[in-house]
């Protein structure tokens, strides 16, 4: 919506008086043509943006009486590059999984060095970046779900509690052993409702063991510093103690991959890198991979 408004106001020189005035067919058509021809935006990206705007006017009751049926034909007319073209574009930004793992080691070392020098704010920021990149490598989520991790409030989706007696969670051996020793042991769990995932699947799983220590240390030592007096339920924060935005999470990943590997990659490509590594090690095990990527099919 901001991009569309920027085009209408700054490029066309028009001052829309309302949202409905902004979302006019000729404005949106001109915007599509402009971002493709002048900005070089690829069809898949612009189609996603148009779909977001179309969803607003489709589902918001204030616009129910207006005719926006022209959105679908417009979206369908946008040329989409084929898969081979998309692979060519991704190839220069591809990194081996092991390279990304090595980057997390460097971030952790930078965190520890800053902490040792009592530069606690820098250490806190690095601790969050270390946890976030490690999270992406172990749990290849879409960045939306990374940003929407909540550890407090009325409805946290990352929480520590006892596993219920009728739970169908897949328990690794270390969890079974811990429950055998103490049936009241609490474990870190993740829960996203179908409404919180892109494909509408329900996700309830245990937090992988590798993430427990960095998560707990981040929560106890570093997140309070980043909160900066704010009350925010989200796990990952920016410098103002508020939730991360998509550009910031992309900037964090791009900054470290460019600095340490000479390639600026992004959070979504890490999903591809994870999937490629998985299939290389588990030939044609698409079923398990689809579950890990939260795919419906």
XYZ file of C-alpha atoms in Angstrom:
297
model
C 0.000 0.000 0.000
C 2.859 2.370 0.823
C 4.521 1.571 -2.505
C 1.304 2.201 -4.410
C 0.790 5.482 -2.563
C 4.378 6.514 -3.294
C 3.823 5.894 -6.997
C 0.523 7.772 -7.149
C 1.764 10.763 -5.113
C 5.392 11.089 -6.202
C 5.366 9.733 -9.746
C 1.862 10.685 -10.900
C 1.645 13.859 -8.823
C -1.825 12.972 -7.527
C -2.999 13.473 -3.949
C -5.631 10.793 -3.166
C -8.127 11.843 -0.526
C -8.858 8.358 0.791
C -7.815 4.727 0.523
C -10.650 4.067 -1.920
C -9.432 7.019 -3.983
C -5.943 5.512 -3.993
C -7.021 2.018 -5.073
C -8.414 2.985 -8.454
C -7.994 0.664 -11.419
C -5.932 3.138 -13.459
C -3.660 3.810 -10.465
C -2.982 0.131 -9.835
C -2.497 -0.634 -13.544
C -0.050 2.252 -13.858
C 1.774 1.083 -10.731
C 2.158 -2.437 -12.119
C 3.501 -1.148 -15.424
C 5.866 1.251 -13.650
C 7.439 -1.255 -11.228
C 7.966 -3.784 -14.025
C 9.356 -1.403 -16.653
C 11.075 1.228 -14.507
C 12.041 -0.695 -11.389
C 12.669 -4.080 -12.978
C 10.546 -5.913 -10.419
C 9.874 -9.538 -11.263
C 6.361 -10.777 -11.947
C 6.117 -13.021 -8.907
C 6.972 -10.178 -6.530
C 4.564 -7.666 -8.024
C 1.802 -10.276 -8.178
C 2.242 -10.873 -4.433
C 2.010 -7.144 -3.717
C -1.102 -6.752 -5.830
C -2.614 -9.757 -4.053
C -2.059 -8.093 -0.669
C -3.907 -4.953 -1.738
C -6.687 -7.038 -3.305
C -7.094 -8.926 -0.011
C -7.614 -5.649 1.874
C -10.480 -4.499 -0.330
C -11.946 -7.994 -0.555
C -12.148 -8.710 3.162
C -12.524 -5.274 4.756
C -16.236 -4.566 5.257
C -15.798 -0.880 4.377
C -15.207 -1.819 0.727
C -17.723 -4.662 0.375
C -20.077 -2.572 -1.759
C -17.453 -1.539 -4.296
C -16.483 -3.484 -7.399
C -12.879 -4.639 -7.376
C -13.403 -7.595 -9.704
C -10.747 -6.103 -12.016
C -7.973 -7.141 -9.593
C -7.913 -10.796 -10.659
C -7.644 -10.178 -14.436
C -4.906 -7.636 -13.727
C -2.974 -10.063 -11.534
C -3.411 -12.852 -14.095
C -2.005 -10.604 -16.840
C 1.296 -10.049 -15.028
C 4.036 -12.067 -16.764
C 5.678 -14.628 -14.484
C 9.182 -15.876 -15.146
C 9.498 -19.654 -15.457
C 11.219 -21.807 -12.868
C 14.519 -21.938 -14.761
C 14.675 -18.141 -14.837
C 13.942 -17.989 -11.137
C 16.724 -20.481 -10.417
C 19.163 -18.378 -12.448
C 18.300 -15.334 -10.355
C 18.729 -17.217 -7.093
C 21.983 -18.934 -8.034
C 24.322 -15.943 -7.412
C 22.870 -15.553 -3.890
C 23.075 -19.238 -2.981
C 25.376 -20.318 -0.145
C 26.161 -23.776 1.138
C 24.421 -24.644 4.387
C 27.785 -25.180 6.079
C 28.825 -21.632 5.173
C 25.741 -20.268 6.915
C 26.497 -22.396 9.980
C 30.001 -20.915 10.080
C 28.480 -17.423 9.996
C 26.477 -18.156 13.152
C 29.734 -19.138 14.874
C 31.199 -15.754 13.933
C 28.160 -13.902 15.255
C 28.359 -15.803 18.537
C 32.056 -14.933 18.862
C 31.262 -11.259 18.213
C 28.523 -11.428 20.861
C 30.882 -12.904 23.440
C 33.590 -10.352 22.637
C 31.163 -7.456 23.053
C 29.890 -8.890 26.328
C 33.433 -9.283 27.638
C 34.093 -5.615 26.871
C 30.872 -4.707 28.738
C 29.283 -3.395 25.578
C 26.000 -4.904 26.660
C 23.701 -3.237 24.154
C 25.829 -4.428 21.244
C 26.058 -7.883 22.828
C 22.267 -7.974 23.127
C 21.763 -7.089 19.482
C 24.324 -9.705 18.403
C 22.688 -12.291 20.676
C 19.375 -11.721 18.927
C 20.971 -11.946 15.482
C 22.776 -15.150 16.476
C 19.570 -16.720 17.756
C 17.578 -15.609 14.718
C 20.013 -16.929 12.114
C 20.462 -20.174 14.061
C 16.675 -20.470 14.194
C 16.389 -20.057 10.424
C 18.971 -22.793 9.855
C 17.372 -25.302 12.224
C 13.707 -24.362 11.750
C 13.365 -23.145 8.143
C 10.325 -20.968 8.707
C 8.955 -18.168 6.622
C 10.181 -14.854 7.952
C 6.632 -13.867 8.910
C 6.569 -16.608 11.547
C 10.040 -15.691 12.791
C 8.849 -12.122 13.275
C 5.604 -13.244 14.917
C 7.168 -15.470 17.591
C 5.606 -14.437 20.912
C 7.083 -15.406 24.273
C 4.703 -13.514 26.555
C 1.210 -12.052 26.663
C -2.095 -13.892 26.633
C -1.285 -16.167 23.705
C 2.428 -16.958 23.363
C 3.387 -19.338 20.570
C 6.849 -20.095 21.969
C 6.464 -21.244 25.565
C 7.818 -23.590 28.233
C 5.389 -25.907 29.936
C 4.633 -29.527 30.723
C 3.600 -31.728 27.802
C -0.011 -32.823 28.166
C -0.830 -36.512 28.748
C -2.731 -36.846 25.456
C -0.253 -34.913 23.350
C 0.751 -36.406 19.991
C 4.064 -34.534 19.937
C 6.958 -36.487 18.473
C 9.277 -36.805 21.487
C 13.008 -37.333 20.980
C 14.884 -39.656 23.319
C 16.182 -36.865 25.578
C 12.616 -35.668 26.241
C 11.406 -39.179 27.085
C 14.353 -39.630 29.464
C 13.648 -36.302 31.169
C 9.949 -37.176 31.611
C 10.912 -40.560 33.033
C 13.020 -38.856 35.697
C 10.418 -36.184 36.405
C 6.919 -36.353 34.876
C 6.420 -32.637 35.651
C 9.366 -31.482 33.554
C 8.590 -28.487 31.362
C 9.793 -28.246 27.781
C 10.015 -25.436 25.263
C 7.226 -25.811 22.723
C 6.023 -24.017 19.604
C 2.414 -23.630 18.580
C 0.985 -21.785 15.570
C -2.713 -21.979 14.809
C -3.850 -22.535 11.195
C -4.636 -18.811 10.954
C -1.000 -18.000 11.766
C 0.572 -20.025 8.956
C 0.545 -19.228 5.256
C -0.723 -22.670 4.245
C -3.298 -22.918 7.038
C -1.631 -25.855 8.784
C -1.537 -26.225 12.549
C 1.965 -26.471 13.977
C 2.730 -27.872 17.421
C 6.232 -29.102 18.028
C 9.056 -29.124 20.530
C 11.843 -26.599 20.242
C 14.977 -28.358 18.949
C 17.533 -28.929 21.661
C 20.216 -26.856 19.874
C 18.127 -23.706 20.288
C 17.296 -24.041 23.985
C 20.513 -22.625 25.462
C 20.774 -19.583 23.146
C 17.053 -18.906 23.594
C 17.131 -19.055 27.381
C 20.258 -16.918 27.630
C 18.804 -14.386 25.208
C 15.578 -14.185 27.218
C 17.285 -13.842 30.580
C 20.239 -11.577 29.729
C 19.803 -9.827 26.404
C 16.147 -9.363 25.489
C 15.497 -7.127 28.541
C 18.175 -4.775 27.203
C 16.570 -4.654 23.755
C 13.135 -4.046 25.245
C 14.411 -0.642 26.343
C 11.499 -0.172 28.738
C 8.879 -1.279 26.210
C 6.404 -4.110 26.713
C 6.470 -6.284 23.618
C 5.366 -9.903 23.406
C 7.536 -10.708 20.393
C 10.707 -12.737 20.754
C 12.779 -10.825 18.198
C 13.053 -7.046 18.531
C 14.581 -4.019 16.873
C 16.652 -1.283 18.534
C 13.487 0.424 19.764
C 12.176 -2.612 21.615
C 9.404 -3.195 19.087
C 8.822 -6.128 16.674
C 11.012 -6.604 13.640
C 9.731 -5.532 10.238
C 10.377 -7.517 7.015
C 13.066 -5.073 5.758
C 14.985 -5.329 9.042
C 15.093 -9.124 9.124
C 16.202 -9.133 5.464
C 18.841 -6.519 6.281
C 20.207 -8.573 9.182
C 20.552 -11.743 7.122
C 21.942 -9.845 4.126
C 24.455 -7.949 6.273
C 26.016 -11.073 7.761
C 26.066 -13.156 4.597
C 27.645 -10.278 2.659
C 30.187 -9.581 5.390
C 31.203 -13.190 6.001
C 30.621 -14.867 2.626
C 30.581 -12.043 0.089
C 27.011 -12.807 -0.956
C 23.873 -10.982 0.152
C 21.184 -13.614 0.611
C 17.761 -13.426 2.273
C 15.641 -15.380 4.795
C 13.453 -17.074 2.178
C 16.454 -18.358 0.241
C 17.676 -20.003 3.451
C 14.551 -22.185 3.223
C 15.705 -23.302 -0.215
C 19.235 -23.928 1.073
C 17.842 -25.998 3.950
C 15.612 -27.986 1.574
C 18.472 -28.657 -0.834
C 20.683 -29.898 2.019
C 17.888 -32.114 3.342
C 17.227 -33.757 -0.025
C 20.921 -34.220 -0.635
C 21.179 -36.168 2.639
C 17.733 -37.843 2.498
C 17.169 -38.706 -1.140
C 13.583 -38.054 -2.260
C 12.276 -37.741 1.301
C 9.825 -35.063 0.227
C 7.190 -36.001 2.808
C 9.289 -35.195 5.860
C 10.681 -32.091 4.175
C 7.187 -30.831 3.391
C 6.288 -31.118 7.080
C 9.411 -29.222 8.101
C 8.566 -26.447 5.638
C 4.920 -26.404 6.824
C 3.617 -27.243 3.361
C 0.071 -28.516 3.106
C 0.878 -30.926 0.254
